[in-house]
XYZ file of C-alpha atoms in Angstrom:
542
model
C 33.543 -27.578 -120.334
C 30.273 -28.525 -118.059
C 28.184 -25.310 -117.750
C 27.460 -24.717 -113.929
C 23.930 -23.708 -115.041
C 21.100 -25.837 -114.137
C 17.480 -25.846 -114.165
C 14.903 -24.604 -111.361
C 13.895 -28.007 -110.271
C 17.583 -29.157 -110.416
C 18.494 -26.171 -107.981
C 16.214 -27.666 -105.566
C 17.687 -30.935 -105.244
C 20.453 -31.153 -102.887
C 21.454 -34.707 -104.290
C 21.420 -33.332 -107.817
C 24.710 -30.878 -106.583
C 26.507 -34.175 -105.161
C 25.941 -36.412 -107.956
C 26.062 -34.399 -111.019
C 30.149 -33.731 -111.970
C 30.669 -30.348 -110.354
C 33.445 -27.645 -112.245
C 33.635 -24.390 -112.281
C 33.439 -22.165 -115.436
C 36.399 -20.270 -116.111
C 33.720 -17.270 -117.529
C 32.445 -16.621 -113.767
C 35.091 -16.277 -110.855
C 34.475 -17.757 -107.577
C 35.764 -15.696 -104.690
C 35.484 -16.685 -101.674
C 36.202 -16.523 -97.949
C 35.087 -17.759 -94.625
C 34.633 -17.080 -90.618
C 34.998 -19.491 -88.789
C 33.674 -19.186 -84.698
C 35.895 -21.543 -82.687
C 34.614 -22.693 -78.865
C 37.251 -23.042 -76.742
C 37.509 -25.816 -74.417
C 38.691 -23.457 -71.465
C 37.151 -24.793 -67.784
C 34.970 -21.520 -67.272
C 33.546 -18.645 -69.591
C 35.015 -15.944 -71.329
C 34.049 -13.518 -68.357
C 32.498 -15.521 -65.751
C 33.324 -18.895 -63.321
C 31.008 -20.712 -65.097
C 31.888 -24.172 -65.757
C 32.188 -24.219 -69.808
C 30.347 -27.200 -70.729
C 29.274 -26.478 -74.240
C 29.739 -29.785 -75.380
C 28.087 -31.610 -72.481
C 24.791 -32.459 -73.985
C 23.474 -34.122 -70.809
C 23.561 -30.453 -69.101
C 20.224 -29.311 -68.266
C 19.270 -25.867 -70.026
C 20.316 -23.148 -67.545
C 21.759 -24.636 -65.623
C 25.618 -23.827 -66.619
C 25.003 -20.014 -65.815
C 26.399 -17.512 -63.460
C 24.421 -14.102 -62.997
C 26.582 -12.434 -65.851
C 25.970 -15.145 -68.118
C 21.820 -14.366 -67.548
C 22.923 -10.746 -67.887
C 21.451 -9.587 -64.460
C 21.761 -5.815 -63.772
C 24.467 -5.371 -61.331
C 26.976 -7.819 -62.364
C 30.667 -7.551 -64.207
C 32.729 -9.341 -66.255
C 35.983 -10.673 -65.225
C 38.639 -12.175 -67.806
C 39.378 -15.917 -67.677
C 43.284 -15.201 -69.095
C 43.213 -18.979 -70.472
C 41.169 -18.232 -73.544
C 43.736 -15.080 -73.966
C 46.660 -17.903 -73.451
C 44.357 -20.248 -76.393
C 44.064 -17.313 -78.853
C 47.385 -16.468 -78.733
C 48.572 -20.347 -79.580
C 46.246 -20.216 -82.399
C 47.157 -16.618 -83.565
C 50.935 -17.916 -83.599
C 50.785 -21.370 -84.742
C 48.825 -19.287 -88.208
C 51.913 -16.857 -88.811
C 49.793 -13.898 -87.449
C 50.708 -10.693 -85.981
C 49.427 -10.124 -82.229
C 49.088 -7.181 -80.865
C 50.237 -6.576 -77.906
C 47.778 -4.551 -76.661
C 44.311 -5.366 -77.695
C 40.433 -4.522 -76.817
C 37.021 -5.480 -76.064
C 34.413 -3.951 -77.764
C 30.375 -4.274 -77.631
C 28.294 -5.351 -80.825
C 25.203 -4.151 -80.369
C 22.158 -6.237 -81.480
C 18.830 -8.132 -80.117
C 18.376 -12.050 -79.942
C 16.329 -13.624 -77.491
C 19.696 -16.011 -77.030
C 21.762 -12.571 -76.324
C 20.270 -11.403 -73.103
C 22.952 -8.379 -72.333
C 21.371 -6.943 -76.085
C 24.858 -6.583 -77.114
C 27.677 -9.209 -77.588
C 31.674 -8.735 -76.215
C 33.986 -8.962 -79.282
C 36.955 -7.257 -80.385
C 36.676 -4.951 -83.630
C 38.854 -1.660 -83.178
C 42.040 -3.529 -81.832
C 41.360 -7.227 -82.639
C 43.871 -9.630 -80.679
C 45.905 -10.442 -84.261
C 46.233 -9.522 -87.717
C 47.746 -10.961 -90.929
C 48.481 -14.261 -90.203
C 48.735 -17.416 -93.050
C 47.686 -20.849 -93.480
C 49.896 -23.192 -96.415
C 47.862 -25.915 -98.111
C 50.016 -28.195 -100.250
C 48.841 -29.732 -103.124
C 51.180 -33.203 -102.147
C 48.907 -33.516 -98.845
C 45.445 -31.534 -98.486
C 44.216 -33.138 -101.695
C 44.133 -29.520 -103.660
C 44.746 -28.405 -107.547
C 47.492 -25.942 -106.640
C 50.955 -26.818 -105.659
C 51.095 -24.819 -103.081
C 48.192 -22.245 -101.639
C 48.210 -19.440 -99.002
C 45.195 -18.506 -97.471
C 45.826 -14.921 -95.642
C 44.150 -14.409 -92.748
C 42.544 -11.236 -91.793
C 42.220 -11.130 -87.973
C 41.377 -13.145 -85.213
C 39.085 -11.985 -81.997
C 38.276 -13.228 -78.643
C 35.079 -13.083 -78.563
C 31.980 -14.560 -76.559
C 29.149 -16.665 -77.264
C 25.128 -16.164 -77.380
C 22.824 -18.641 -76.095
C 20.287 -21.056 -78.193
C 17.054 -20.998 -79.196
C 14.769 -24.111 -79.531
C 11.768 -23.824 -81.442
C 8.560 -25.481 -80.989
C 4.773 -25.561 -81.394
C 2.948 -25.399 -84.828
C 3.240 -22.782 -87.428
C 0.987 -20.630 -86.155
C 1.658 -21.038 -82.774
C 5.599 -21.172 -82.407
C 7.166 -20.701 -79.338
C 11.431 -20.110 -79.082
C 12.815 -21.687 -75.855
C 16.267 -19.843 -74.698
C 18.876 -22.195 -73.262
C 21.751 -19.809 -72.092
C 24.394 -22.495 -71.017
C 26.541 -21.805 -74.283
C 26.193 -17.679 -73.435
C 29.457 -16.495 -72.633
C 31.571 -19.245 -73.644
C 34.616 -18.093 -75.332
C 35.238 -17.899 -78.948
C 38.225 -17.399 -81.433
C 36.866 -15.998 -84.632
C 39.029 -16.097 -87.475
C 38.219 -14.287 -90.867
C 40.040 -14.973 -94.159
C 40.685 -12.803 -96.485
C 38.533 -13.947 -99.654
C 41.564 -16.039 -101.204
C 39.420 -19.382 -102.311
C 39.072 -20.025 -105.588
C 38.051 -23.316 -105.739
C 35.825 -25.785 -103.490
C 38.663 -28.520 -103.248
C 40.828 -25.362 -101.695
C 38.078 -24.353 -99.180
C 37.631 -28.049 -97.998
C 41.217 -28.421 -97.522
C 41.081 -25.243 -95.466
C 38.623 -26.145 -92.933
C 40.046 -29.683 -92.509
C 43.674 -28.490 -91.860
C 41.771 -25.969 -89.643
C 40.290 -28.335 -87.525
C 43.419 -30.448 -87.638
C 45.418 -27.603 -86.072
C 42.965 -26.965 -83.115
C 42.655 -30.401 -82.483
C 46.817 -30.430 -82.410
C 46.945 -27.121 -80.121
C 44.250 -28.940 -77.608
C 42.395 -25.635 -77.480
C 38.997 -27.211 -78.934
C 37.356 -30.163 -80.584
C 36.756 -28.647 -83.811
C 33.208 -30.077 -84.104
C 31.475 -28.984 -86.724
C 28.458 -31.564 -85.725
C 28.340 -29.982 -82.245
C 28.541 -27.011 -82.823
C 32.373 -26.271 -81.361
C 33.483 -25.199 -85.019
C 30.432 -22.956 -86.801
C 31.904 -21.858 -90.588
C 30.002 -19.291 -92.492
C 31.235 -18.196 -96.340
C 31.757 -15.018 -98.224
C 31.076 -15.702 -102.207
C 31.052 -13.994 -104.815
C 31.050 -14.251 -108.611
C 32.697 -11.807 -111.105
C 33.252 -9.878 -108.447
C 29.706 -8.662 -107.730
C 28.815 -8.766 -104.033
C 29.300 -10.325 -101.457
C 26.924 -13.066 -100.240
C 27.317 -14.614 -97.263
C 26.233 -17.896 -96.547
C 24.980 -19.264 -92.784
C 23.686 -21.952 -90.912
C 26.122 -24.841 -92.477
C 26.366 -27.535 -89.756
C 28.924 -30.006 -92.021
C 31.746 -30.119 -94.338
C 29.094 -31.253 -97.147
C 26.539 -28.937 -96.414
C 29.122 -25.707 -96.408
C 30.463 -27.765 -100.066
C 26.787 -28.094 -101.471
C 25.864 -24.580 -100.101
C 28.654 -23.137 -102.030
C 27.862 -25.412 -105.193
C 24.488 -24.389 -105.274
C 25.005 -20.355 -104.090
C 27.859 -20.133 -107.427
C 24.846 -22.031 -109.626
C 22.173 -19.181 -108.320
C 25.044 -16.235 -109.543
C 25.932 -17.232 -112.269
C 22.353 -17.726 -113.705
C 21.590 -14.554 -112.397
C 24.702 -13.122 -114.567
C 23.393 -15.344 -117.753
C 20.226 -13.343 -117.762
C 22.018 -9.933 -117.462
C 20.108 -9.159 -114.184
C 23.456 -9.077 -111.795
C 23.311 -5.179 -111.573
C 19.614 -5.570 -109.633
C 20.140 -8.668 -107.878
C 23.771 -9.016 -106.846
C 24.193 -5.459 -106.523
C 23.613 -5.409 -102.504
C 25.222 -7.504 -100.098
C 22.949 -9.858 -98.026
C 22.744 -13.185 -95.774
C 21.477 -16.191 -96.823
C 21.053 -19.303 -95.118
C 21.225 -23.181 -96.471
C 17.966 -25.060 -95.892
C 20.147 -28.840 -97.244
C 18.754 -28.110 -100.584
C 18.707 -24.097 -101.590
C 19.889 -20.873 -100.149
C 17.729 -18.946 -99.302
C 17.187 -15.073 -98.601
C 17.410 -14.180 -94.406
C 18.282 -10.258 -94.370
C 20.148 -7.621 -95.786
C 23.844 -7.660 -94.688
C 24.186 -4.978 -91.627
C 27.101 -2.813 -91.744
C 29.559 -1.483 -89.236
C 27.603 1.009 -88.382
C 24.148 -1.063 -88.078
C 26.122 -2.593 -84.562
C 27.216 0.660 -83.569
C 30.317 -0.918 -82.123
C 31.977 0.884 -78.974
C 35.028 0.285 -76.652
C 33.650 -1.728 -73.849
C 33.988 0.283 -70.766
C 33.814 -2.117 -68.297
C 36.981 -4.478 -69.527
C 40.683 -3.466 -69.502
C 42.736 -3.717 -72.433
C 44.906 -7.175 -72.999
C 48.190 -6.013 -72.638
C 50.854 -8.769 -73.169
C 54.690 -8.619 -73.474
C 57.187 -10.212 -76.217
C 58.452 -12.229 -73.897
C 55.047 -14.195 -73.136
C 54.780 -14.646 -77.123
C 57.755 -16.126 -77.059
C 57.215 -18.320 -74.724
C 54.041 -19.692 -76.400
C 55.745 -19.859 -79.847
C 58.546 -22.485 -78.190
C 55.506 -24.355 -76.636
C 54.013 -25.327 -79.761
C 53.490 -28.950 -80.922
C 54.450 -30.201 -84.492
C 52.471 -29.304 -86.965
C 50.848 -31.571 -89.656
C 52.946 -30.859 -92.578
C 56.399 -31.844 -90.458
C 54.800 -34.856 -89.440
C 53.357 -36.365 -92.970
C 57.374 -35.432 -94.053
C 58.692 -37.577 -91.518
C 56.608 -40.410 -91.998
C 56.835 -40.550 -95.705
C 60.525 -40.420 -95.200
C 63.361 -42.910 -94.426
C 63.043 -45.286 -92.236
C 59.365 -45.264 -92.108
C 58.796 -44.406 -95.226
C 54.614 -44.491 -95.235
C 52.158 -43.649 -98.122
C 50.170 -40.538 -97.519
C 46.930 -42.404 -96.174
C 48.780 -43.882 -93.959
C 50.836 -40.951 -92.911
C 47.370 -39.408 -92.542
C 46.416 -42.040 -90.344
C 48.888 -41.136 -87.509
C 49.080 -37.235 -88.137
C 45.690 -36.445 -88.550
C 41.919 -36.660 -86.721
C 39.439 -38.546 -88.966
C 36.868 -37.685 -85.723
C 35.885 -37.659 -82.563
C 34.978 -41.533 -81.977
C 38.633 -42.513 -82.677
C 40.153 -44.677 -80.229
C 43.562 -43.046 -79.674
C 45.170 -39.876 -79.129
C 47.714 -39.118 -82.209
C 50.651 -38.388 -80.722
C 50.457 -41.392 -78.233
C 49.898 -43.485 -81.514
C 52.488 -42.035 -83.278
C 55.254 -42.859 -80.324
C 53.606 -46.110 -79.978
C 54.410 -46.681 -83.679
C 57.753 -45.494 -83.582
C 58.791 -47.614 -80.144
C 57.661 -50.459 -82.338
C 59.231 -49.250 -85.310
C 62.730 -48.869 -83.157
C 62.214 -52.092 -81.570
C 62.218 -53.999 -85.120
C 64.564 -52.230 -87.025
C 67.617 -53.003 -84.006
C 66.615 -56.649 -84.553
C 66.656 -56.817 -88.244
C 68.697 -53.410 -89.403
C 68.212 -54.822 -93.349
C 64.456 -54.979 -93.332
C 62.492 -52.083 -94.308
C 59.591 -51.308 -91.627
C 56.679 -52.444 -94.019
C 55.615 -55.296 -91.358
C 55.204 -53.858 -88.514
C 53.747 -50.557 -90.231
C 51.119 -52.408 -91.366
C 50.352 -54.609 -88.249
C 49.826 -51.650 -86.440
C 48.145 -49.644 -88.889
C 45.780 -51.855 -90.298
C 45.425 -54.949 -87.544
C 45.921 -53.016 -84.354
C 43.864 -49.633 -84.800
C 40.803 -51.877 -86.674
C 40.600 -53.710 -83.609
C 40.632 -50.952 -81.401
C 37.766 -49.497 -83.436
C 36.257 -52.744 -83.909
C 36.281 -53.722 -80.262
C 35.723 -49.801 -78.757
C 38.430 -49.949 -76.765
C 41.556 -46.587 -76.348
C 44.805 -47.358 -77.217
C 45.448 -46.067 -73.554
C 44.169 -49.018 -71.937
C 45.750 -51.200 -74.426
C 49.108 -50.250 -74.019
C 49.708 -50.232 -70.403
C 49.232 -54.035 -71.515
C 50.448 -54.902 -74.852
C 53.597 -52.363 -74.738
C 55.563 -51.652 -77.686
C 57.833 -54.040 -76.533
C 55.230 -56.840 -76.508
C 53.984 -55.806 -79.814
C 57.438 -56.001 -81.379
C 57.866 -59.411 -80.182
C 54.415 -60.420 -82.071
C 55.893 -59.103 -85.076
C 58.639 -60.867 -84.546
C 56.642 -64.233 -84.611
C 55.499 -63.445 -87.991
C 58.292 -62.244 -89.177
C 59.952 -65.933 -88.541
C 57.021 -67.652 -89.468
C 56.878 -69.119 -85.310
C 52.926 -68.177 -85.787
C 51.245 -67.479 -89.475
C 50.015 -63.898 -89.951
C 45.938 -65.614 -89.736
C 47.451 -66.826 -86.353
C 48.683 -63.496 -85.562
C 45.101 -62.023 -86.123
C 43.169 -64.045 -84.096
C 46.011 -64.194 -81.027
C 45.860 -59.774 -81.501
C 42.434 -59.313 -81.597
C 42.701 -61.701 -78.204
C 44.713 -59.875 -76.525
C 42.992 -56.759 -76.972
C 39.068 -58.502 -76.331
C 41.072 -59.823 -72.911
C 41.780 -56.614 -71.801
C 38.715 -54.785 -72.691
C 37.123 -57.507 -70.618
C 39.353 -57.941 -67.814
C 40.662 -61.292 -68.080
C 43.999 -59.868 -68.558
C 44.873 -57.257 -66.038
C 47.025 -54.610 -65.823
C 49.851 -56.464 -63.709
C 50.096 -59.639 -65.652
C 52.953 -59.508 -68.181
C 52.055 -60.987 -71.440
C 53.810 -64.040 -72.472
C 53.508 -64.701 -75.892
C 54.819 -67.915 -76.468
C 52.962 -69.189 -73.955
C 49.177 -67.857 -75.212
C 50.652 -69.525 -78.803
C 51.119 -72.921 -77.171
C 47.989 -72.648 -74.512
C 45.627 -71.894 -78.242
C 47.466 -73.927 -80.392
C 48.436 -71.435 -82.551
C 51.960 -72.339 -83.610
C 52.457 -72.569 -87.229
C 53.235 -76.230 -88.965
C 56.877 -76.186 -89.050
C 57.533 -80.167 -89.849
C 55.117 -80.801 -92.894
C 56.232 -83.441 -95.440
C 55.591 -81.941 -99.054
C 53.429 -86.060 -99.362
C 51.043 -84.819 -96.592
C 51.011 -80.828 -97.760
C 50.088 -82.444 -101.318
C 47.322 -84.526 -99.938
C 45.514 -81.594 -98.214
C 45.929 -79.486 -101.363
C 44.348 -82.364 -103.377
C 41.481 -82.896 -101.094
C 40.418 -79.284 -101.774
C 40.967 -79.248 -105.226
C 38.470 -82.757 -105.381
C 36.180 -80.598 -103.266
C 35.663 -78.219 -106.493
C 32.260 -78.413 -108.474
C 33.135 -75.341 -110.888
C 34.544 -77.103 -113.542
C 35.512 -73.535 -115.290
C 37.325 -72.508 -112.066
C 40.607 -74.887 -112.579
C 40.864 -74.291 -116.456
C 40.145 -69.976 -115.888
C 43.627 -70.349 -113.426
C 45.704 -72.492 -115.067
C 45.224 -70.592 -118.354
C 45.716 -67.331 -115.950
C 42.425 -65.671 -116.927
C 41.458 -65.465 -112.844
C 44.777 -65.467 -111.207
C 42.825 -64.277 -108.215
C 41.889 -67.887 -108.039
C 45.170 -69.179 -106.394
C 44.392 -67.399 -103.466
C 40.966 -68.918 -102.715
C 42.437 -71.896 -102.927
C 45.387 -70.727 -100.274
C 42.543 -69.539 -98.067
C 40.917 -72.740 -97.993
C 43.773 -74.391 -96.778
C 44.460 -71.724 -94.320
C 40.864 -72.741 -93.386
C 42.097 -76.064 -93.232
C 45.177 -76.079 -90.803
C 43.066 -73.296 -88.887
C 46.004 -70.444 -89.902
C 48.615 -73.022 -88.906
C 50.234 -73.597 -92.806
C 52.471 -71.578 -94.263
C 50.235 -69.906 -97.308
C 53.406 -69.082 -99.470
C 53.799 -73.305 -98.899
C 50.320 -74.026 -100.048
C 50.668 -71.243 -102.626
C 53.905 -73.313 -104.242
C 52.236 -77.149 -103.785
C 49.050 -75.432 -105.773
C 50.641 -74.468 -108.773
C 52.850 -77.602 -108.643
C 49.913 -79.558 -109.388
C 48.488 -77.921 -111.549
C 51.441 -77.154 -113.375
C 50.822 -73.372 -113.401
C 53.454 -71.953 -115.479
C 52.060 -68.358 -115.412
């Protein structure tokens, strides 16, 4: 088995940890877990009527701030009860306990970015406890049929502000932009249930996923919106925890690289010096490296905040929230990989689940956009499976919306289900060719980024075929089909190329020669036509 022991000058090369085959040794346990700090995309602050506009980049510093945000003497906090509605989706959507009645509580520390000198959290009476999240092997891409990750608690908490450093090394100055202070956050802490790396990235995209699906934030690691820091330890020494991880493959290499550093410490017999105390290290994109001892419960000096009222909720309100909830991944992927639809994962995927943040669509208006479709097809031709139009939507329709930069919200007022499905039904009986049906899609969808087809013009299909010339060659004698396939194979100069295809050692072939003729007839022949003349003439037996 590969030994996850490498050299000094291999530790400090981040690309060595990507490249290099990565496996853990079955000698040296990996525990792990993680926190995760969640903004939430409420309108105002956690305790002010800010506007919360952590994401809005173009914000000038300060300017987002309220006199409690600044943490002038004098002012109060007052609860904005939509974060408390946010955390308590999130808390029930993961299986958790909430408690009913819950408190604030104030973490005492010094930042420059933490202007009150102590930050509002919730560590006596967090708002939940034990809650779950399921990874399954069949769909988060994991080693382990099935995998529960417990959750410890989850806390409405707020914010600090940001420093900005600048000026030379020996004269650095840190410039405090308060606009993020106060917003609120969920954090969530696992218990330390990861084992393995493919487990903890599963975890954090099913995460995001889930936040996404609640609407309660953007789960932006990039940004900022999601901020993940991990607990690890080896053999069960102490715990290590790892910060400043602004992606998915810096938290993977930071972990990579943070079991490497243990487990050579444990080689060399010196884990009862170094690992013996718990500390916080942070990931520079190529090492870990040492930032403090870890502080302990009593280093905050945590007490009940005595300005804030408890969160008292009823059953009933829980209730109410649980029967709100949207569908959740795992139903989804079932339903699409099942009859009638009956998708592949990816593409499953593809409809269920946010790749990020540039897509073009909102999910579950693309996934009743693919099912109106879907419906549409399957009343016309109740035999057919629903491979077609799966894969004119999937493939075709949301590459052009990417391609072009255009939502599927504009496009649809437009090119409705119903239009779509009729389209299909071109191909489907070969009244266009499916080249034809590319160019006439993309088209469409160019025409209404640009405005030359509005939103009260009904598409006519059958009229944009005619007006483009797009209708496929219905009326072809085999004499003239022949002639065009013979004037492209008298066009070849690879004299290999005809004896590799008839002997079948480049079957691949065939269809170079279908795409020229394609070419040809500008997407007007049928290619399973060509495909038949071509191995007609050349006597292809294969």
């Amino acid at each position: 088995m590969y030994r996850a022991v490498l050299s000094r000058s291999q530790w400090r090369n981040a690309s060595t940890l990507s490249k290099n085959k990565f496996a853990l040794d079955d000698r040296y346990k990996l525990k792990c877990g993680l926190e995760i700090h969640t903004q939430l995309n409420t309108k105002h602050k956690l305790f002010s009527f800010s506007e919360n506009r952590a994401e809005d980049l173009a914000t000038p510093p300060n300017k987002a701030t309220s006199h409690y945000d600044l943490a002038l003497p004098g002012t109060q906090p007052r609860l904005n009860y939509e974060a408390v509605l946010y955390a308590a989706k999130l808390a029930t959507a993961l299986n958790s306990d909430i408690n009913l009645v819950s408190q604030f509580d104030r973490k005492h520390y010094f930042y420059g970015d933490q202007p009150q000198g102590y930050q509002v959290t919730q560590h006596y009476q967090p708002f939940a406890k034990n809650g779950y999240l399921r990874l399954f092997g069949n769909y988060e891409d994991i080693k382990d049929k099935e995998k529960i990750i417990n959750i410890e608690q989850i806390q409405i908490e707020q914010d600090t502000g940001k420093s900005h450093y600048s000026g030379s090394s020996e004269e650095n100055h840190s410039l405090i932009d308060l606009n993020r202070s106060n917003v609120p956050l969920i954090e969530l802490v696992t218990k330390p249930d990861f084992n393995d790396l493919l487990q903890i990235r599963a975890f954090i995209k099913k995460y995001q996923d889930l936040v996404r699906r609640l609407e309660i934030s953007t789960g932006n690691l990039e940004s900022g919106s999601m901020r993940v820091d991990v607990n690890i330890s080896v053999n069960d020494n102490a715990r290590i925890e790892l910060k400043n991880l602004p992606n998915t493959s810096s938290i993977m290499n930071a972990v990579k690289y943070e079991y490497m550093r243990q487990v050579n410490i444990i080689e060399k017999g010196l884990e009862k010096i170094e690992l013996r105390n718990s500390e916080t290290r942070g990931w520079t994109g190529s090492e870990t490296v040492k930032l403090r001892s870890k502080e302990t419960t009593i280093d905050y000096r945590y007490m009940p905040d005595p300005e804030l009222p408890h969160i008292t909720l009823s059953s009933e309100v829980i209730s109410k929230v649980s029967d709100s909830l949207p569908k959740f991944s795992d139903e989804l992927l079932q339903e699409l990989m099942s009859k009638p639809y009956n998708l592949s994962l990816k593409n499953a995927k593809i409809l269920c689940i946010s790749g990020n943040q540039n897509e073009m669509y909102d999910h579950e208006e693309l996934r009743q956009f693919y099912k109106d479709v879907c419906n549409r097809f399957s009343a016309q031709y109740a035999s057919e499976g629903l491979k077609l139009p799966s894969n004119w939507i999937i493939h075709e329709f949301l590459g052009n919306l990417n391609k072009l930069q255009v939502r599927l919200s504009t496009v649809s007022k437009i090119l409705t289900p119903q239009i779509f499905n009729e389209l299909v039904v071109l191909i489907k009986e070969r009244k266009i060719t499916g080249s034809s049906g590319k160019l006439l899609l993309f088209y469409i969808i160019d025409s209404i980024k640009n405005g030359t087809i509005m939103s009260t013009q009904k598409l006519n299909l059958e009229k944009l075929v005619t007006e483009h010339e797009l209708e496929a060659v219905q009326t072809i004698g085999n004499d003239e089909l022949e002639a065009i396939c013979q004037s492209i194979l008298a066009e070849l100069t690879d004299k290999s190329f005809l004896s590799n295809l008839i002997s079948g050692k480049k079957k691949s072939s065939l269809k170079y020669l279908v795409g020229q003729g394609m070419r040809l007839s500008q997407g007007r022949l049928n290619p399973q036509n060509l495909e038949d003349t071509f191995k007609k003439i050349l006597d292809i037996k294969w």
